[in-house]
PDB file of C-alpha atoms in Angstrom:
ATOM      1  CA  MET A  68      25.441 106.080 -81.989  1.00  0.00           C
ATOM      2  CA  LYS A  69      27.267 103.798 -84.504  1.00  0.00           C
ATOM      3  CA  THR A  70      29.812 103.840 -82.178  1.00  0.00           C
ATOM      4  CA  LYS A  71      28.157 102.102 -79.974  1.00  0.00           C
ATOM      5  CA  LEU A  72      26.439  99.934 -81.365  1.00  0.00           C
ATOM      6  CA  SER A  73      29.531  98.702 -82.720  1.00  0.00           C
ATOM      7  CA  LEU A  74      30.996  98.590 -79.358  1.00  0.00           C
ATOM      8  CA  LEU A  75      28.085  96.399 -78.026  1.00  0.00           C
ATOM      9  CA  PHE A  76      28.401  94.164 -80.778  1.00  0.00           C
ATOM     10  CA  ASN A  77      32.114  93.680 -80.343  1.00  0.00           C
ATOM     11  CA  VAL A  78      31.282  92.396 -76.551  1.00  0.00           C
ATOM     12  CA  ALA A  79      28.555  90.060 -77.301  1.00  0.00           C
ATOM     13  CA  VAL A  80      31.161  88.599 -79.787  1.00  0.00           C
ATOM     14  CA  LEU A  81      33.727  88.448 -77.444  1.00  0.00           C
ATOM     15  CA  PHE A  82      31.532  87.274 -74.672  1.00  0.00           C
ATOM     16  CA  LEU A  83      30.166  84.425 -76.229  1.00  0.00           C
ATOM     17  CA  GLY A  84      32.821  83.182 -77.881  1.00  0.00           C
ATOM     18  CA  MET A  85      34.798  83.249 -74.770  1.00  0.00           C
ATOM     19  CA  ASN A  86      31.531  81.232 -73.613  1.00  0.00           C
ATOM     20  CA  SER A  87      32.333  78.659 -76.518  1.00  0.00           C
ATOM     21  CA  PHE A  88      36.263  78.300 -75.293  1.00  0.00           C
ATOM     22  CA  ALA A  89      35.210  77.842 -72.080  1.00  0.00           C
ATOM     23  CA  GLN A  90      32.542  74.811 -72.920  1.00  0.00           C
ATOM     24  CA  ASN A  91      34.908  71.759 -73.850  1.00  0.00           C
ATOM     25  CA  LYS A  92      32.998  69.457 -76.493  1.00  0.00           C
ATOM     26  CA  LYS A  93      35.337  66.621 -75.248  1.00  0.00           C
ATOM     27  CA  PHE A  94      34.103  66.350 -72.001  1.00  0.00           C
ATOM     28  CA  HIS A  95      30.728  64.345 -72.145  1.00  0.00           C
ATOM     29  CA  VAL A  96      28.094  64.837 -69.925  1.00  0.00           C
ATOM     30  CA  TYR A  97      24.739  62.348 -69.661  1.00  0.00           C
ATOM     31  CA  LEU A  98      21.658  63.327 -66.885  1.00  0.00           C
ATOM     32  CA  CYS A  99      20.608  59.647 -65.364  1.00  0.00           C
ATOM     33  CA  ILE A 100      17.483  59.894 -63.759  1.00  0.00           C
ATOM     34  CA  GLY A 101      14.863  57.083 -62.507  1.00  0.00           C
ATOM     35  CA  GLN A 102      14.199  55.090 -59.333  1.00  0.00           C
ATOM     36  CA  SER A 103      15.591  53.131 -56.997  1.00  0.00           C
ATOM     37  CA  ASN A 104      17.491  51.153 -59.305  1.00  0.00           C
ATOM     38  CA  MET A 105      19.063  54.119 -60.838  1.00  0.00           C
ATOM     39  CA  GLU A 106      19.783  55.696 -57.308  1.00  0.00           C
ATOM     40  CA  GLY A 107      21.790  52.465 -56.789  1.00  0.00           C
ATOM     41  CA  HIS A 108      20.574  49.934 -54.303  1.00  0.00           C
ATOM     42  CA  ALA A 109      23.417  47.242 -54.127  1.00  0.00           C
ATOM     43  CA  LYS A 110      26.078  48.014 -51.628  1.00  0.00           C
ATOM     44  CA  PHE A 111      29.468  48.794 -53.597  1.00  0.00           C
ATOM     45  CA  ASP A 112      32.723  46.880 -53.470  1.00  0.00           C
ATOM     46  CA  PRO A 113      36.211  47.852 -52.872  1.00  0.00           C
ATOM     47  CA  GLN A 114      37.026  47.059 -56.557  1.00  0.00           C
ATOM     48  CA  ASP A 115      34.405  50.058 -57.524  1.00  0.00           C
ATOM     49  CA  THR A 116      35.840  52.333 -55.655  1.00  0.00           C
ATOM     50  CA  ILE A 117      38.856  52.526 -58.089  1.00  0.00           C
ATOM     51  CA  VAL A 118      37.814  55.136 -61.024  1.00  0.00           C
ATOM     52  CA  ASN A 119      39.659  56.976 -63.660  1.00  0.00           C
ATOM     53  CA  LYS A 120      39.536  60.863 -62.844  1.00  0.00           C
ATOM     54  CA  ARG A 121      38.460  61.072 -66.385  1.00  0.00           C
ATOM     55  CA  PHE A 122      34.894  59.844 -65.284  1.00  0.00           C
ATOM     56  CA  GLN A 123      33.221  62.314 -62.999  1.00  0.00           C
ATOM     57  CA  VAL A 124      29.949  63.207 -61.232  1.00  0.00           C
ATOM     58  CA  LEU A 125      28.410  66.270 -60.679  1.00  0.00           C
ATOM     59  CA  GLU A 126      27.199  66.060 -57.092  1.00  0.00           C
ATOM     60  CA  ALA A 127      23.430  67.055 -57.290  1.00  0.00           C
ATOM     61  CA  VAL A 128      23.136  67.574 -53.565  1.00  0.00           C
ATOM     62  CA  ASP A 129      24.988  68.610 -50.370  1.00  0.00           C
ATOM     63  CA  CYS A 130      27.189  65.701 -49.073  1.00  0.00           C
ATOM     64  CA  ASP A 131      29.366  66.507 -45.941  1.00  0.00           C
ATOM     65  CA  ASN A 132      29.789  62.396 -45.212  1.00  0.00           C
ATOM     66  CA  LEU A 133      32.022  62.701 -48.827  1.00  0.00           C
ATOM     67  CA  LYS A 134      33.276  66.425 -48.342  1.00  0.00           C
ATOM     68  CA  ARG A 135      31.209  66.891 -51.550  1.00  0.00           C
ATOM     69  CA  LYS A 136      29.477  69.986 -52.066  1.00  0.00           C
ATOM     70  CA  LYS A 137      26.415  70.359 -54.688  1.00  0.00           C
ATOM     71  CA  GLY A 138      27.270  71.473 -58.058  1.00  0.00           C
ATOM     72  CA  GLN A 139      30.463  70.754 -58.431  1.00  0.00           C
ATOM     73  CA  TRP A 140      32.562  67.837 -60.397  1.00  0.00           C
ATOM     74  CA  TYR A 141      34.266  65.069 -58.601  1.00  0.00           C
ATOM     75  CA  THR A 142      36.155  62.187 -59.752  1.00  0.00           C
ATOM     76  CA  ALA A 143      33.456  59.357 -59.912  1.00  0.00           C
ATOM     77  CA  VAL A 144      33.751  57.559 -56.596  1.00  0.00           C
ATOM     78  CA  PRO A 145      30.162  55.757 -55.776  1.00  0.00           C
ATOM     79  CA  PRO A 146      27.810  57.057 -54.489  1.00  0.00           C
ATOM     80  CA  LEU A 147      26.877  58.733 -57.265  1.00  0.00           C
ATOM     81  CA  SER A 148      23.274  59.751 -56.750  1.00  0.00           C
ATOM     82  CA  ARG A 149      22.790  61.496 -53.279  1.00  0.00           C
ATOM     83  CA  CYS A 150      25.113  60.901 -49.956  1.00  0.00           C
ATOM     84  CA  THR A 151      24.348  57.390 -49.070  1.00  0.00           C
ATOM     85  CA  THR A 152      22.956  55.544 -51.942  1.00  0.00           C
ATOM     86  CA  GLY A 153      24.652  52.363 -53.985  1.00  0.00           C
ATOM     87  CA  LEU A 154      25.705  50.883 -57.131  1.00  0.00           C
ATOM     88  CA  THR A 155      23.938  51.986 -59.887  1.00  0.00           C
ATOM     89  CA  PRO A 156      24.261  51.398 -64.010  1.00  0.00           C
ATOM     90  CA  ALA A 157      25.741  55.215 -64.352  1.00  0.00           C
ATOM     91  CA  ASP A 158      28.926  53.460 -62.400  1.00  0.00           C
ATOM     92  CA  TYR A 159      30.053  50.925 -65.135  1.00  0.00           C
ATOM     93  CA  PHE A 160      28.124  53.162 -67.730  1.00  0.00           C
ATOM     94  CA  GLY A 161      30.856  55.803 -67.217  1.00  0.00           C
ATOM     95  CA  ARG A 162      33.584  53.177 -66.992  1.00  0.00           C
ATOM     96  CA  GLU A 163      33.135  51.416 -70.658  1.00  0.00           C
ATOM     97  CA  MET A 164      32.549  54.945 -71.851  1.00  0.00           C
ATOM     98  CA  ILE A 165      35.864  56.151 -71.555  1.00  0.00           C
ATOM     99  CA  ALA A 166      37.753  52.862 -71.510  1.00  0.00           C
ATOM    100  CA  ASN A 167      36.390  52.819 -75.057  1.00  0.00           C
ATOM    101  CA  LEU A 168      37.069  56.802 -76.174  1.00  0.00           C
ATOM    102  CA  PRO A 169      39.937  58.676 -76.820  1.00  0.00           C
ATOM    103  CA  GLU A 170      42.090  59.678 -73.907  1.00  0.00           C
ATOM    104  CA  ASP A 171      40.964  63.448 -73.706  1.00  0.00           C
ATOM    105  CA  VAL A 172      37.784  62.541 -73.901  1.00  0.00           C
ATOM    106  CA  LYS A 173      36.049  62.863 -70.126  1.00  0.00           C
ATOM    107  CA  VAL A 174      32.782  61.401 -68.984  1.00  0.00           C
ATOM    108  CA  GLY A 175      30.777  62.928 -66.545  1.00  0.00           C
ATOM    109  CA  VAL A 176      27.196  61.905 -65.108  1.00  0.00           C
ATOM    110  CA  ILE A 177      24.457  64.066 -62.868  1.00  0.00           C
ATOM    111  CA  ASN A 178      22.143  61.117 -61.303  1.00  0.00           C
ATOM    112  CA  VAL A 179      18.829  62.331 -60.050  1.00  0.00           C
ATOM    113  CA  ALA A 180      17.042  59.404 -58.937  1.00  0.00           C
ATOM    114  CA  VAL A 181      14.407  59.071 -56.228  1.00  0.00           C
ATOM    115  CA  GLY A 182      13.498  55.120 -54.766  1.00  0.00           C
ATOM    116  CA  GLY A 183      10.240  53.758 -55.183  1.00  0.00           C
ATOM    117  CA  CYS A 184       8.490  57.303 -57.687  1.00  0.00           C
ATOM    118  CA  LYS A 185       6.994  56.742 -60.494  1.00  0.00           C
ATOM    119  CA  ILE A 186       7.322  59.018 -63.441  1.00  0.00           C
ATOM    120  CA  GLU A 187       5.408  61.400 -62.816  1.00  0.00           C
ATOM    121  CA  LEU A 188       7.775  62.814 -59.996  1.00  0.00           C
ATOM    122  CA  PHE A 189       9.900  64.135 -63.346  1.00  0.00           C
ATOM    123  CA  ASP A 190       7.051  65.592 -64.509  1.00  0.00           C
ATOM    124  CA  LYS A 191       7.220  69.612 -64.020  1.00  0.00           C
ATOM    125  CA  ASP A 192       3.929  70.481 -64.963  1.00  0.00           C
ATOM    126  CA  ASN A 193       2.133  67.853 -61.971  1.00  0.00           C
ATOM    127  CA  TYR A 194       5.076  67.001 -60.091  1.00  0.00           C
ATOM    128  CA  GLU A 195       3.621  68.906 -56.804  1.00  0.00           C
ATOM    129  CA  SER A 196      -0.065  66.623 -57.215  1.00  0.00           C
ATOM    130  CA  TYR A 197       1.802  63.351 -57.008  1.00  0.00           C
ATOM    131  CA  VAL A 198       4.294  64.245 -54.239  1.00  0.00           C
ATOM    132  CA  SER A 199       1.164  65.453 -52.269  1.00  0.00           C
ATOM    133  CA  THR A 200      -0.034  62.593 -51.885  1.00  0.00           C
ATOM    134  CA  SER A 201       3.086  60.248 -51.359  1.00  0.00           C
ATOM    135  CA  PRO A 202       4.069  58.526 -48.584  1.00  0.00           C
ATOM    136  CA  ASP A 203       6.741  60.220 -46.000  1.00  0.00           C
ATOM    137  CA  TRP A 204       9.944  58.321 -46.763  1.00  0.00           C
ATOM    138  CA  LEU A 205       9.256  59.316 -50.587  1.00  0.00           C
ATOM    139  CA  LYS A 206       8.678  63.061 -49.005  1.00  0.00           C
ATOM    140  CA  SER A 207      11.621  62.997 -47.425  1.00  0.00           C
ATOM    141  CA  MET A 208      14.174  62.057 -50.176  1.00  0.00           C
ATOM    142  CA  VAL A 209      12.403  64.716 -52.450  1.00  0.00           C
ATOM    143  CA  THR A 210      13.112  66.915 -49.815  1.00  0.00           C
ATOM    144  CA  GLN A 211      16.906  66.506 -50.302  1.00  0.00           C
ATOM    145  CA  TYR A 212      16.352  68.545 -53.823  1.00  0.00           C
ATOM    146  CA  ASP A 213      14.258  70.633 -51.970  1.00  0.00           C
ATOM    147  CA  GLY A 214      11.224  69.201 -53.060  1.00  0.00           C
ATOM    148  CA  ASN A 215      11.638  68.939 -56.849  1.00  0.00           C
ATOM    149  CA  PRO A 216      14.073  66.287 -58.406  1.00  0.00           C
ATOM    150  CA  TYR A 217      13.356  67.772 -61.717  1.00  0.00           C
ATOM    151  CA  ALA A 218      14.488  70.935 -61.236  1.00  0.00           C
ATOM    152  CA  ARG A 219      17.223  70.238 -59.493  1.00  0.00           C
ATOM    153  CA  LEU A 220      18.355  68.283 -62.736  1.00  0.00           C
ATOM    154  CA  VAL A 221      17.937  70.758 -64.937  1.00  0.00           C
ATOM    155  CA  GLU A 222      19.830  73.373 -62.609  1.00  0.00           C
ATOM    156  CA  MET A 223      22.984  70.975 -62.253  1.00  0.00           C
ATOM    157  CA  ALA A 224      22.658  70.042 -66.356  1.00  0.00           C
ATOM    158  CA  LYS A 225      22.694  74.084 -66.598  1.00  0.00           C
ATOM    159  CA  ILE A 226      25.694  74.034 -64.642  1.00  0.00           C
ATOM    160  CA  ALA A 227      27.082  71.512 -66.360  1.00  0.00           C
ATOM    161  CA  GLN A 228      26.360  73.092 -69.760  1.00  0.00           C
ATOM    162  CA  LYS A 229      29.598  75.442 -68.925  1.00  0.00           C
ATOM    163  CA  ASP A 230      32.211  72.786 -68.796  1.00  0.00           C
ATOM    164  CA  GLY A 231      31.081  70.144 -71.189  1.00  0.00           C
ATOM    165  CA  VAL A 232      28.270  68.932 -73.439  1.00  0.00           C
ATOM    166  CA  ILE A 233      25.250  66.776 -72.884  1.00  0.00           C
ATOM    167  CA  LYS A 234      25.327  64.164 -75.317  1.00  0.00           C
ATOM    168  CA  GLY A 235      22.141  61.964 -73.798  1.00  0.00           C
ATOM    169  CA  ILE A 236      20.001  61.056 -70.842  1.00  0.00           C
ATOM    170  CA  LEU A 237      19.849  57.575 -69.419  1.00  0.00           C
ATOM    171  CA  LEU A 238      16.753  56.424 -67.772  1.00  0.00           C
ATOM    172  CA  HIS A 239      15.721  53.565 -65.449  1.00  0.00           C
ATOM    173  CA  GLN A 240      12.461  53.809 -64.033  1.00  0.00           C
ATOM    174  CA  GLY A 241       9.288  51.768 -64.609  1.00  0.00           C
ATOM    175  CA  GLU A 242       8.845  49.865 -61.576  1.00  0.00           C
ATOM    176  CA  SER A 243       6.759  51.628 -59.579  1.00  0.00           C
ATOM    177  CA  ASN A 244       4.221  52.369 -62.986  1.00  0.00           C
ATOM    178  CA  THR A 245       4.291  48.449 -63.785  1.00  0.00           C
ATOM    179  CA  ASN A 246       1.613  47.707 -66.312  1.00  0.00           C
ATOM    180  CA  ASP A 247       0.881  51.823 -66.768  1.00  0.00           C
ATOM    181  CA  THR A 248       0.085  51.772 -70.436  1.00  0.00           C
ATOM    182  CA  LEU A 249       0.592  55.810 -70.307  1.00  0.00           C
ATOM    183  CA  TRP A 250       4.178  55.391 -69.398  1.00  0.00           C
ATOM    184  CA  THR A 251       5.707  56.049 -72.795  1.00  0.00           C
ATOM    185  CA  LYS A 252       3.791  59.159 -72.815  1.00  0.00           C
ATOM    186  CA  LYS A 253       4.572  60.178 -69.248  1.00  0.00           C
ATOM    187  CA  VAL A 254       8.040  59.959 -70.287  1.00  0.00           C
ATOM    188  CA  LYS A 255       8.064  61.433 -73.497  1.00  0.00           C
ATOM    189  CA  VAL A 256       6.474  64.587 -71.958  1.00  0.00           C
ATOM    190  CA  VAL A 257      10.057  64.479 -68.919  1.00  0.00           C
ATOM    191  CA  TYR A 258      12.021  63.961 -72.328  1.00  0.00           C
ATOM    192  CA  ASP A 259      10.154  66.650 -74.151  1.00  0.00           C
ATOM    193  CA  ASN A 260      11.010  69.420 -71.273  1.00  0.00           C
ATOM    194  CA  LEU A 261      14.691  68.505 -70.452  1.00  0.00           C
ATOM    195  CA  LEU A 262      14.947  68.891 -74.399  1.00  0.00           C
ATOM    196  CA  LYS A 263      13.356  72.551 -74.319  1.00  0.00           C
ATOM    197  CA  ASP A 264      14.937  73.677 -70.652  1.00  0.00           C
ATOM    198  CA  LEU A 265      18.565  72.545 -71.953  1.00  0.00           C
ATOM    199  CA  ASN A 266      18.279  73.631 -75.343  1.00  0.00           C
ATOM    200  CA  LEU A 267      19.032  69.845 -76.926  1.00  0.00           C
ATOM    201  CA  LYS A 268      17.795  68.649 -79.644  1.00  0.00           C
ATOM    202  CA  ALA A 269      16.396  65.670 -79.912  1.00  0.00           C
ATOM    203  CA  GLU A 270      18.340  64.337 -82.956  1.00  0.00           C
ATOM    204  CA  SER A 271      21.552  64.455 -80.767  1.00  0.00           C
ATOM    205  CA  THR A 272      20.330  63.579 -77.339  1.00  0.00           C
ATOM    206  CA  PRO A 273      19.100  59.665 -77.447  1.00  0.00           C
ATOM    207  CA  LEU A 274      17.191  58.176 -74.475  1.00  0.00           C
ATOM    208  CA  LEU A 275      18.398  54.867 -72.784  1.00  0.00           C
ATOM    209  CA  ALA A 276      15.991  53.114 -71.082  1.00  0.00           C
ATOM    210  CA  GLY A 277      16.653  50.227 -69.164  1.00  0.00           C
ATOM    211  CA  GLU A 278      14.574  47.423 -68.397  1.00  0.00           C
ATOM    212  CA  VAL A 279      13.663  46.344 -64.650  1.00  0.00           C
ATOM    213  CA  VAL A 280      14.875  42.787 -63.322  1.00  0.00           C
ATOM    214  CA  ASN A 281      14.246  40.631 -66.265  1.00  0.00           C
ATOM    215  CA  ALA A 282      11.462  37.649 -66.283  1.00  0.00           C
ATOM    216  CA  ASP A 283      14.988  35.188 -66.440  1.00  0.00           C
ATOM    217  CA  GLN A 284      15.810  36.693 -62.752  1.00  0.00           C
ATOM    218  CA  GLY A 285      11.975  36.331 -61.577  1.00  0.00           C
ATOM    219  CA  GLY A 286      11.406  40.011 -61.968  1.00  0.00           C
ATOM    220  CA  ILE A 287       8.104  40.995 -60.080  1.00  0.00           C
ATOM    221  CA  CYS A 288       7.760  44.056 -62.553  1.00  0.00           C
ATOM    222  CA  ALA A 289       9.223  42.204 -65.394  1.00  0.00           C
ATOM    223  CA  SER A 290       6.002  42.487 -67.065  1.00  0.00           C
ATOM    224  CA  MET A 291       6.840  46.296 -67.571  1.00  0.00           C
ATOM    225  CA  ASN A 292       9.350  45.339 -70.048  1.00  0.00           C
ATOM    226  CA  LYS A 293       6.768  44.502 -72.367  1.00  0.00           C
ATOM    227  CA  ILE A 294       5.642  48.733 -71.839  1.00  0.00           C
ATOM    228  CA  ILE A 295       9.308  49.890 -71.863  1.00  0.00           C
ATOM    229  CA  ALA A 296      10.217  47.684 -75.075  1.00  0.00           C
ATOM    230  CA  THR A 297       7.482  50.173 -77.125  1.00  0.00           C
ATOM    231  CA  LEU A 298       9.008  53.321 -75.693  1.00  0.00           C
ATOM    232  CA  PRO A 299      10.619  54.033 -79.270  1.00  0.00           C
ATOM    233  CA  GLU A 300       7.262  53.879 -80.757  1.00  0.00           C
ATOM    234  CA  THR A 301       6.493  57.287 -79.331  1.00  0.00           C
ATOM    235  CA  ILE A 302      10.260  58.459 -78.969  1.00  0.00           C
ATOM    236  CA  PRO A 303      12.432  57.738 -82.282  1.00  0.00           C
ATOM    237  CA  ASN A 304      15.592  58.652 -80.764  1.00  0.00           C
ATOM    238  CA  SER A 305      14.987  56.194 -77.657  1.00  0.00           C
ATOM    239  CA  HIS A 306      16.657  53.029 -77.164  1.00  0.00           C
ATOM    240  CA  VAL A 307      15.884  50.210 -74.725  1.00  0.00           C
ATOM    241  CA  ILE A 308      19.053  48.505 -73.044  1.00  0.00           C
ATOM    242  CA  SER A 309      18.021  44.825 -71.522  1.00  0.00           C
ATOM    243  CA  SER A 310      18.000  43.107 -68.345  1.00  0.00           C
ATOM    244  CA  SER A 311      18.554  39.689 -69.842  1.00  0.00           C
ATOM    245  CA  GLY A 312      20.792  37.753 -67.409  1.00  0.00           C
ATOM    246  CA  CYS A 313      21.802  40.383 -65.099  1.00  0.00           C
ATOM    247  CA  PRO A 314      20.885  39.359 -61.945  1.00  0.00           C
ATOM    248  CA  ASP A 315      19.279  40.637 -58.996  1.00  0.00           C
ATOM    249  CA  VAL A 316      19.009  39.756 -55.269  1.00  0.00           C
ATOM    250  CA  ALA A 317      16.135  37.974 -52.732  1.00  0.00           C
ATOM    251  CA  ASP A 318      13.371  40.979 -53.595  1.00  0.00           C
ATOM    252  CA  ASN A 319      13.767  40.332 -57.138  1.00  0.00           C
ATOM    253  CA  LEU A 320      12.764  44.020 -57.995  1.00  0.00           C
ATOM    254  CA  HIS A 321      16.416  45.009 -57.333  1.00  0.00           C
ATOM    255  CA  PHE A 322      20.041  44.484 -59.083  1.00  0.00           C
ATOM    256  CA  SER A 323      22.765  43.124 -57.065  1.00  0.00           C
ATOM    257  CA  ALA A 324      26.181  44.818 -57.840  1.00  0.00           C
ATOM    258  CA  GLU A 325      27.127  42.373 -60.609  1.00  0.00           C
ATOM    259  CA  GLY A 326      24.018  43.244 -62.059  1.00  0.00           C
ATOM    260  CA  TYR A 327      24.508  47.074 -62.186  1.00  0.00           C
ATOM    261  CA  ARG A 328      27.652  46.409 -63.545  1.00  0.00           C
ATOM    262  CA  ILE A 329      26.500  44.217 -66.534  1.00  0.00           C
ATOM    263  CA  LEU A 330      23.698  46.782 -67.169  1.00  0.00           C
ATOM    264  CA  GLY A 331      26.018  49.913 -66.525  1.00  0.00           C
ATOM    265  CA  LYS A 332      28.078  48.352 -69.820  1.00  0.00           C
ATOM    266  CA  ARG A 333      25.377  47.366 -71.798  1.00  0.00           C
ATOM    267  CA  TYR A 334      24.268  51.255 -71.672  1.00  0.00           C
ATOM    268  CA  ALA A 335      28.152  52.042 -72.614  1.00  0.00           C
ATOM    269  CA  ALA A 336      27.860  49.587 -75.691  1.00  0.00           C
ATOM    270  CA  LYS A 337      24.448  51.230 -77.508  1.00  0.00           C
ATOM    271  CA  MET A 338      25.525  54.702 -76.718  1.00  0.00           C
ATOM    272  CA  LEU A 339      28.954  53.796 -78.548  1.00  0.00           C
ATOM    273  CA  GLU A 340      26.990  52.143 -80.989  1.00  0.00           C
ATOM    274  CA  ILE A 341      25.151  55.108 -81.751  1.00  0.00           C
ATOM    275  CA  MET A 342      28.272  57.752 -81.575  1.00  0.00           C
ATOM    276  CA  LYS A 343      29.522  55.194 -84.233  1.00  0.00           C
ATOM    277  CA  SER A 344      26.714  55.245 -86.325  1.00  0.00           C
ATOM    278  CA  SER A 345      26.575  58.921 -86.081  1.00  0.00           C
ATOM    279  CA  LYS A 346      29.741  59.446 -87.443  1.00  0.00           C
ATOM    280  CA  LYS A 347      28.978  57.452 -90.606  1.00  0.00           C
TER     281      LYS A 347
END
């Protein structure tokens, strides 16, 4: 009996050792969630398609047009959300990160975002009632994630954890929840669920939340930024990314390509600051 237990123990140790060896701690992974501005609304230019292989995207849906398969890593050439989306803050977040990290560090993103959605879509316990009353155009996007974007995000994140380490969460959402004073609490529900489902610790998993189009650009949802600003009161390890001066397009709802580039770099600047302070 003792011999069998000893054998089982040795096998378990070996298995755990193999798993830890397979996970590359120098492969930093970030989860990206939100609505259209995280999904990517602006058309990307040729300059946006030149990407260092150290910046990767884990495809969250099958994209025959891009020759990409769900659950596999690719160089992060846009689109990074679904098969026909546009430029997002994640594009220049990743570029800026690898430009400022050691050359042996890779950065990966998983982008699960749905244009026009409320934060309720990512509440794993209540999303069904929200989707059931949503317009058909939103339902069609949700269908691409088998009806449950949150579950798809977790599924992809668990795949990513076999290869690298989740370092943070990027959020850009709020336009559809404008003036919703409960938004911060709803975001906390999503954040807490992700921590639990992916076995992450709050102190080492910052949440970076971007402002919607700023009032200085005529943003029609700019009043939401006052609520976004209070997020750190509800989630201590959250950080607000300013959209001040980020150009938008004619609808005053979405950023332009240049706006996404600037905003993405600001997400990265904050993350790099967090990483630097954590080493002190």
